[in-house]
Amino acid sequence: LMEHCVKQNNAIDIYEEYFGEEETAELEDEPPSAKTINVLSDPGPEAAVNELTPFLHAPLSQRDPNVTKRTAARLSWHPDTCKKLAVAYCSLEFQHSLEDMSCDSYIWDLENPNKPELVLKPSSALVSLEYNPKDSHILVGGCYNGQLAYWDTRKGRLPVEVSTVEASHRDPVYGVIWLQSKTGTEFFSASTDGQVLWWDIRKLSEPTEVLVLDITRKGLLENALGATTLEFEPTMPTKFMVGTEQGIIIACNRKAKAPPEKIASTYSGHHGPVYALTRNPFYPKIFLTVGDWTAQIWSEETKESSIMWTKYHLSYLTDGCWSTVRPAVFLTTRMDGMLDVWDFLFKQNDPALSLKICDEPLSSLRMQDNGCIVGCGSKLGTVTLLEISSGLCTLQRNEKILANAMFERETKREKILEARHREMRLKERARLEGQDVEAEEVLGESPQEVLDRVEKEFFEVIEAELKRRAQAEAQQPSALQVKEGAEEDGVAQGEEGELPKYEEAGEEKQAA
């Protein structure tokens, strides 16, 4: 009987959609929208899986065990099913952490959102947390005290291994990304202490490689820029990018021969820390940065300025990401609790959709690989899951071609402006160098030569002034006679032509 049913399913697809084209045509016309499908709250300390029953049955007013709220600092979707979400919780306000504040972070199962599926217990609160894309049982986290730890969900809530304090970062670890290695055990981390460290989870006692983010290329830690975000694109395994506290984006090349050459170039575009840095999944040379009051789109080919940017908002922007299915759509979060969805093929001046998620500042943002579900973490520890409308998560007709044409046009425009600015700077430099050469010629003389030259110039000026006065005194007594003689000559010669008039004018000037 079972074999018969299986053969029936193989012969006929009982889930086939016969009118899919008409449905998509109708959905394209609907306005952009999003709906909240779930809200995950920070359970607080001692909220282990087996201890949540009294917590869940308590009144809402009593469900707040944490007086000081923890921020949902980082979100990471399960790489295979997208039904699980790992959330790193910590207090990012300096010296606001209480002694009894929980360090726990959680893995949530969206099909059972009333309680965390697993509690992760680090030695220090997690600032960053990432699933391993090759092994979904493995997670790595960056701690507030600079240490790195990794978990195997099959082995329980405690970390399998933690990096030593001596070899770890000195500041909170704001970025952790897995590398595309054969073993699937390598990752790298970045912190505001100005270092990027490479690790292998098989040996966390010390990093395998160190890079100091000193853009002067001297490798001095005291000159290093603090890293606030990290970016890595698997299709470009030797390149990675770092966003810094100073608003500078550093493009690095890991395979450079000498350490100073690993810092390839810099982009300066924000007035404050860069909170988000991510490449376009369809066009890796295009990347998005979020900082201060704007989000900016950059091209690797233009170093001096971004190719596109949003307007200046009234509140600070805190995070951003590209859509995983549409090359022309990106999302940003703000401190006033707003989520903005931008579709620059639709309009460039304003977001296509703005939603008020909560009253507190939003702190983190992550989109599922299917492009339909978005997670937004807030400063008070709530994670809001939203399902955006199909128009914003369905690839539009000719969208890749149109988006690529827009990127290329804006890149070309910026290149022309860069060339013009470079030309103006070269002219200004040449002018200043000419002045410097003259100054060097003057400064190159010895004191005696300077004295002789100045003395000679002084006496020349005196002699010229004496000659001028002598000529003036010699002409002064006969000035009237000269004028009368000039007039007579003008009358006598004026009958023959106009030339004597000019001579007369010249003589009058000389007499004067």
mmCIF file of N, CA and C in Angstrom, residues 9 26 59 69 98 106 119 155 188 241 268 271 278 285 361 394 441 472 496 502:
data_model
loop_
_atom_site.group_PDB
_atom_site.id
_atom_site.type_symbol
_atom_site.label_atom_id
_atom_site.label_comp_id
_atom_site.label_asym_id
_atom_site.label_seq_id
_atom_site.Cartn_x
_atom_site.Cartn_y
_atom_site.Cartn_z
ATOM 1 N N ASN A 9 2.541 9.678 -5.859
ATOM 2 C CA ASN A 9 3.148 10.994 -5.650
ATOM 3 C C ASN A 9 4.237 11.279 -6.676
ATOM 4 N N GLU A 26 -0.593 39.896 -9.618
ATOM 5 C CA GLU A 26 -1.427 40.685 -8.711
ATOM 6 C C GLU A 26 -0.612 41.228 -7.538
ATOM 7 N N PRO A 59 2.237 37.120 35.756
ATOM 8 C CA PRO A 59 1.667 38.274 35.063
ATOM 9 C C PRO A 59 2.744 39.034 34.292
ATOM 10 N N LYS A 69 18.288 46.390 31.491
ATOM 11 C CA LYS A 69 18.021 45.583 30.314
ATOM 12 C C LYS A 69 19.308 45.315 29.537
ATOM 13 N N LEU A 98 25.661 45.252 35.907
ATOM 14 C CA LEU A 98 25.587 44.903 37.318
ATOM 15 C C LEU A 98 26.328 43.589 37.566
ATOM 16 N N TYR A 106 21.064 32.994 23.917
ATOM 17 C CA TYR A 106 20.076 31.949 23.669
ATOM 18 C C TYR A 106 19.979 31.588 22.198
ATOM 19 N N VAL A 119 20.375 27.404 26.103
ATOM 20 C CA VAL A 119 21.006 28.537 26.780
ATOM 21 C C VAL A 119 22.515 28.392 26.631
ATOM 22 N N LYS A 155 26.775 19.197 22.634
ATOM 23 C CA LYS A 155 27.503 18.978 23.887
ATOM 24 C C LYS A 155 26.997 19.857 25.034
ATOM 25 N N PHE A 188 37.807 34.453 11.860
ATOM 26 C CA PHE A 188 38.605 35.592 12.296
ATOM 27 C C PHE A 188 37.722 36.595 13.022
ATOM 28 N N MET A 241 37.028 43.386 4.704
ATOM 29 C CA MET A 241 36.915 44.812 5.007
ATOM 30 C C MET A 241 36.566 44.997 6.482
ATOM 31 N N SER A 268 36.870 56.906 3.403
ATOM 32 C CA SER A 268 36.458 57.779 4.508
ATOM 33 C C SER A 268 35.115 58.408 4.168
ATOM 34 N N HIS A 271 30.968 60.256 9.837
ATOM 35 C CA HIS A 271 31.431 61.147 10.901
ATOM 36 C C HIS A 271 31.620 60.419 12.225
ATOM 37 N N THR A 278 28.548 45.664 4.626
ATOM 38 C CA THR A 278 28.151 44.422 3.966
ATOM 39 C C THR A 278 28.170 44.605 2.454
ATOM 40 N N LYS A 285 31.483 43.890 -5.689
ATOM 41 C CA LYS A 285 32.295 45.107 -5.676
ATOM 42 C C LYS A 285 31.520 46.307 -5.126
ATOM 43 N N PRO A 361 15.631 52.173 21.065
ATOM 44 C CA PRO A 361 16.502 52.082 19.881
ATOM 45 C C PRO A 361 16.654 50.646 19.397
ATOM 46 N N THR A 394 10.718 39.427 -3.776
ATOM 47 C CA THR A 394 10.641 38.699 -5.038
ATOM 48 C C THR A 394 11.410 39.475 -6.098
ATOM 49 N N GLU A 441 65.271 79.167 -2.386
ATOM 50 C CA GLU A 441 66.385 79.930 -2.941
ATOM 51 C C GLU A 441 66.788 81.064 -2.007
ATOM 52 N N ALA A 472 63.188 115.737 -11.937
ATOM 53 C CA ALA A 472 61.999 116.553 -11.657
ATOM 54 C C ALA A 472 62.379 118.000 -11.414
ATOM 55 N N GLU A 496 48.967 118.733 -41.003
ATOM 56 C CA GLU A 496 49.416 117.632 -41.841
ATOM 57 C C GLU A 496 48.825 116.288 -41.414
ATOM 58 N N TYR A 502 49.076 113.066 -30.746
ATOM 59 C CA TYR A 502 49.547 112.043 -29.819
ATOM 60 C C TYR A 502 50.863 112.445 -29.198
#
